[in-house]
Amino acid sequence: MASAAHAPTPVLKDELDIVIPTIRNLDFLEMWRSFFHPYHLIIVQDGDPSKTIRVPEGFDYELYNRNDINRILGPKAYCISFKDSACRCFGYMVSKKKYIYTIDDDCFVAKDPSGNDINALEQHIKNLPSPSTPFFFNTLYDPYRVGTDFVRGYPFSLREDVPTAVSHGLWLNIPDYDAPTQLVKPLERNTRYVDAILTIPKGALFPMCGMNLAFDRELIGPAMYFGLMGDGQPIGRYDDMWAGWCTKVTTDHLGLGVKTGLP
C-alpha cells in the first residue's frame, strides 16, 4: 500500500521570521494566510500596551508590546521608537532566524497582470539566496532570473557575484511620496506592475521603504536599525530612509548586494 503523500516543507520555513509592526487587529493576515501560515510571526504592538490586539487563529506568532520592550531592554528601551512603525526593529532584535521579512499591517495581496495573487514572500525568498551584481549594470536586470543572463559587453572579470543582503520590494496603489509631492498630487495612484529585479549599483544610495522588505539578518542585521521616530522625536517618516542609507553604505563596504523590484 502506498504511503500518504506529504506536503513539501515551505522554503526557508525554519530560517525566516515575518516581523509586523501594528496598532490594530491583524485581520489583514486572512488575505495573506496561504502565504504566511507556515512561517513564524513576530508582532510588535505600538501605542497603548493595555490595548488587546487580535490575531487570527492558526498563526504561529509571538507578540510584544511596549511593556515587554521596557522589561526586556530596561534603560536601553529608549532606542526603540514609540508611536511609529520603526518599532519593528525590536522584532529584528529578538529574532534568531537568518532572514527577516517585514510588512506593514495595511498591505494587501496584489495581483499580477494575469489576475493571479502575488506571493510577495515567495519572491523575496528567491531574491535573497540568489547573487547580486553591484559592480556593473546589466541591461537585462537580474542575470540570475530564469530566461536571462549577462548581456554582451558585460565584462567577464566583473561577473563574479556577491551575496545578496537586502531584497527591497515595491507596491501598487498609493505611491511612497514625500509630503510636498503628496500635497501636489493627492489623487495619484500607481497601477503599473513592474516585472523586474535590479541590483542597485555600488556607490549609489537609494530611498528604502520598510513596508515590503526582506534582508539577511546574519549579513546586515545591525545596520538595519530604523532611526528613532515618533513620540518625543522632532521628525518622522525617515526611519526606513535612515536604515536604507546605512545599510547600503555598509553593503558597499562589505562587498554585498541590494536588490530592488519584484515583489
Coordinates of C-alpha atoms in Angstrom, one line a residue:
M1 CA 0.0 0.0 0.0
A2 CA 1.4 3.4 -1.0
S3 CA 2.2 5.8 1.8
A4 CA 0.3 9.1 2.0
A5 CA 2.0 12.0 0.2
H6 CA 3.5 14.6 2.4
A7 CA 3.2 18.3 1.6
P8 CA 6.6 19.8 0.8
T9 CA 8.2 21.9 3.6
P10 CA 7.9 25.6 2.8
V11 CA 11.1 27.2 1.6
L12 CA 13.2 28.7 4.5
K13 CA 10.4 27.8 7.0
D14 CA 12.9 27.4 9.8
E15 CA 15.2 30.2 8.7
L16 CA 12.8 33.2 8.3
D17 CA 10.7 35.3 10.6
I18 CA 8.0 37.7 9.5
V19 CA 8.0 40.9 11.5
I20 CA 4.9 43.1 11.6
P21 CA 4.5 46.4 13.5
T22 CA 0.9 47.2 14.3
I23 CA -1.5 49.4 16.2
R24 CA -4.7 47.4 15.2
N25 CA -6.2 44.0 15.0
L26 CA -4.4 41.9 12.3
D27 CA -7.4 41.0 10.2
F28 CA -5.3 41.7 7.1
L29 CA -3.5 38.4 7.8
E30 CA -6.5 36.5 6.5
M31 CA -5.7 37.7 3.0
W32 CA -2.1 36.5 3.4
R33 CA -2.9 33.3 5.2
S34 CA -2.0 30.9 2.4
F35 CA 1.4 32.5 2.1
F36 CA 2.3 33.3 5.7
H37 CA 0.7 30.5 7.6
P38 CA 3.8 28.2 7.6
Y39 CA 6.1 30.9 8.9
H40 CA 6.7 32.3 12.4
L41 CA 5.4 35.8 13.0
I42 CA 6.9 38.4 15.4
I43 CA 4.3 41.1 16.0
V44 CA 5.4 44.4 17.6
Q45 CA 2.4 46.2 19.1
D46 CA 2.9 50.0 19.1
G47 CA 1.0 52.5 21.1
D48 CA -1.1 51.7 24.2
P49 CA 0.1 48.4 25.6
S50 CA -3.1 47.9 27.5
K51 CA -5.0 47.5 24.2
T52 CA -5.6 43.9 23.1
I53 CA -4.5 43.1 19.6
R54 CA -6.5 40.3 17.9
V55 CA -4.5 37.9 15.7
P56 CA -6.5 35.4 13.5
E57 CA -6.4 31.8 14.7
G58 CA -3.9 29.4 13.2
F59 CA -0.8 31.5 13.0
D60 CA 2.4 30.8 14.9
Y61 CA 3.4 34.1 16.5
E62 CA 4.8 35.9 19.5
L63 CA 3.6 39.4 20.3
Y64 CA 5.4 42.2 22.1
N65 CA 4.1 45.5 23.4
R66 CA 5.8 48.5 25.0
N67 CA 5.7 46.9 28.4
D68 CA 7.6 43.9 27.0
I69 CA 10.1 46.2 25.3
N70 CA 10.7 48.1 28.6
R71 CA 11.0 44.8 30.5
I72 CA 13.5 43.2 28.1
L73 CA 15.7 46.2 27.3
G74 CA 15.4 48.2 30.6
P75 CA 17.1 51.6 30.3
K76 CA 18.0 50.9 26.7
A77 CA 14.4 50.7 25.7
Y78 CA 14.6 54.3 24.5
C79 CA 16.4 53.1 21.3
I80 CA 13.1 51.5 20.1
S81 CA 10.8 54.1 18.6
F82 CA 7.3 54.6 20.2
K83 CA 4.2 55.5 18.3
D84 CA 6.0 54.8 15.0
S85 CA 6.3 51.8 12.8
A86 CA 10.1 51.9 13.4
C87 CA 9.3 49.9 16.5
R88 CA 9.6 46.9 14.1
C89 CA 13.4 46.8 14.6
F90 CA 12.6 45.3 18.1
G91 CA 11.4 42.3 16.1
Y92 CA 14.7 42.1 14.2
M93 CA 16.5 42.1 17.6
V94 CA 14.5 39.2 19.2
S95 CA 14.5 37.1 16.1
K96 CA 17.0 34.3 16.0
K97 CA 16.5 33.4 12.3
K98 CA 18.8 34.1 9.4
Y99 CA 16.2 36.0 7.3
I100 CA 13.7 38.7 8.2
Y101 CA 10.6 39.7 6.1
T102 CA 8.8 42.8 7.3
I103 CA 5.5 44.1 6.1
D104 CA 3.1 46.8 7.2
D105 CA -0.4 45.9 8.5
D106 CA -2.1 47.8 5.7
C107 CA -0.5 45.9 2.9
F108 CA -2.8 43.7 0.9
V109 CA -2.2 41.0 -1.7
A110 CA -1.8 42.4 -5.1
K111 CA -2.5 40.8 -8.4
D112 CA -0.2 40.4 -11.5
P113 CA -1.4 41.4 -15.0
S114 CA -2.9 37.9 -15.4
G115 CA -5.0 38.3 -12.3
N116 CA -3.1 35.9 -10.1
D117 CA -2.3 36.7 -6.5
I118 CA 1.3 37.8 -5.9
N119 CA 3.1 35.9 -3.2
A120 CA 5.5 38.6 -2.2
L121 CA 7.2 36.5 0.4
E122 CA 8.0 33.8 -2.1
Q123 CA 9.8 36.3 -4.4
H124 CA 11.8 37.7 -1.6
I125 CA 12.8 34.1 -0.7
K126 CA 14.1 33.8 -4.3
N127 CA 15.9 37.1 -4.3
L128 CA 17.9 36.7 -1.1
P129 CA 19.7 33.4 -1.7
S130 CA 20.5 34.4 -5.3
P131 CA 23.6 36.6 -6.0
S132 CA 23.8 40.3 -6.8
T133 CA 25.8 42.2 -9.3
P134 CA 26.6 45.6 -7.9
F135 CA 29.8 46.3 -9.9
F136 CA 28.5 46.7 -13.4
F137 CA 24.9 47.3 -14.6
N138 CA 23.2 44.5 -16.5
T139 CA 20.6 45.9 -19.0
L140 CA 18.6 42.7 -18.7
Y141 CA 18.5 43.4 -15.0
D142 CA 18.9 40.3 -12.8
P143 CA 21.0 37.8 -14.8
Y144 CA 20.0 35.1 -12.3
R145 CA 16.3 35.1 -13.2
V146 CA 15.1 32.3 -15.4
G147 CA 15.3 33.3 -19.1
T148 CA 18.0 35.9 -18.7
D149 CA 21.8 36.2 -18.4
F150 CA 24.7 38.7 -18.6
V151 CA 24.4 40.7 -21.8
R152 CA 27.0 41.2 -24.5
G153 CA 29.5 43.7 -23.3
Y154 CA 29.3 42.9 -19.6
P155 CA 32.9 42.3 -18.5
F156 CA 33.7 38.7 -17.7
S157 CA 36.1 40.0 -15.0
L158 CA 33.1 41.5 -13.2
R159 CA 30.7 38.6 -13.4
E160 CA 31.8 37.2 -10.1
D161 CA 28.7 37.6 -8.0
V162 CA 28.3 38.7 -4.4
P163 CA 25.8 37.6 -1.7
T164 CA 22.5 39.5 -1.5
A165 CA 21.9 41.2 1.8
V166 CA 18.6 43.1 1.1
S167 CA 15.6 42.4 -1.1
H168 CA 13.6 45.7 -1.4
G169 CA 10.0 45.2 -2.7
L170 CA 7.6 47.6 -4.3
W171 CA 3.8 48.0 -4.2
L172 CA 0.8 49.3 -6.1
N173 CA -1.8 51.9 -5.3
I174 CA -0.6 54.8 -3.1
P175 CA 2.9 56.0 -4.1
D176 CA 5.5 56.5 -1.4
Y177 CA 5.9 60.2 -2.0
D178 CA 7.2 62.9 0.4
A179 CA 4.7 65.3 2.0
P180 CA 5.1 68.2 -0.6
T181 CA 4.6 65.8 -3.5
Q182 CA 1.6 64.3 -1.9
L183 CA 0.1 67.7 -1.5
V184 CA 0.6 68.4 -5.2
K185 CA -0.6 65.0 -6.3
P186 CA -3.2 63.9 -3.7
L187 CA -5.1 61.6 -6.1
E188 CA -2.2 60.0 -7.9
R189 CA -2.1 56.2 -7.8
N190 CA 0.4 53.7 -9.0
T191 CA -1.2 50.9 -11.2
R192 CA 1.9 49.8 -13.2
Y193 CA 3.1 46.3 -12.3
V194 CA 6.9 46.2 -12.5
D195 CA 8.2 42.8 -13.6
A196 CA 11.9 43.4 -12.9
I197 CA 14.6 42.9 -10.3
L198 CA 17.6 45.2 -10.3
T199 CA 20.8 45.2 -8.3
I200 CA 21.4 48.7 -7.0
P201 CA 25.0 49.7 -8.2
K202 CA 27.8 50.0 -5.7
G203 CA 28.3 53.7 -4.7
A204 CA 24.6 54.6 -5.2
L205 CA 22.3 55.3 -2.4
F206 CA 18.5 54.7 -2.6
P207 CA 15.3 55.5 -0.7
M208 CA 14.4 52.3 1.1
C209 CA 10.8 51.7 2.3
G210 CA 10.2 49.3 5.1
M211 CA 6.7 48.2 4.2
N212 CA 7.7 45.3 1.9
L213 CA 11.3 44.4 2.8
A214 CA 13.4 41.3 3.4
F215 CA 17.0 41.0 4.5
D216 CA 19.7 38.6 5.6
R217 CA 19.9 39.2 9.3
E218 CA 23.3 37.5 9.6
L219 CA 24.9 39.6 6.9
I220 CA 23.5 43.0 7.6
G221 CA 21.2 42.8 10.7
P222 CA 22.8 45.6 12.9
A223 CA 22.8 48.1 10.1
M224 CA 19.0 47.6 9.5
Y225 CA 18.2 49.8 12.5
F226 CA 15.3 52.1 11.9
G227 CA 16.2 55.5 13.2
L228 CA 14.3 57.0 16.2
M229 CA 11.0 58.5 15.1
G230 CA 7.6 59.1 16.7
D231 CA 7.0 60.1 20.3
G232 CA 9.5 62.7 21.5
Q233 CA 11.3 62.9 18.2
P234 CA 11.4 66.1 16.0
I235 CA 10.9 64.4 12.6
G236 CA 9.0 61.4 11.2
R237 CA 8.9 59.1 8.2
Y238 CA 12.6 58.8 7.9
D239 CA 13.2 55.7 9.9
D240 CA 13.4 53.4 6.9
M241 CA 15.3 56.0 4.9
W242 CA 18.0 56.1 7.6
A243 CA 18.2 52.3 7.7
G244 CA 18.4 52.1 3.9
W245 CA 21.3 54.6 3.7
C246 CA 23.2 53.0 6.5
T247 CA 22.6 49.5 5.1
K248 CA 23.7 50.5 1.5
V249 CA 26.9 52.1 2.7
T250 CA 27.6 49.0 4.8
T251 CA 26.9 46.5 2.0
D252 CA 29.1 48.5 -0.4
H253 CA 31.9 48.4 2.1
L254 CA 31.4 44.6 2.8
G255 CA 31.0 43.7 -0.8
L256 CA 27.4 42.6 -0.5
G257 CA 24.4 43.3 -2.8
V258 CA 21.0 45.0 -2.6
K259 CA 18.2 44.1 -4.9
T260 CA 15.0 46.2 -5.7
G261 CA 11.9 45.5 -7.8
L262 CA 9.8 42.4 -7.5
P263 CA 8.0 41.6 -5.4

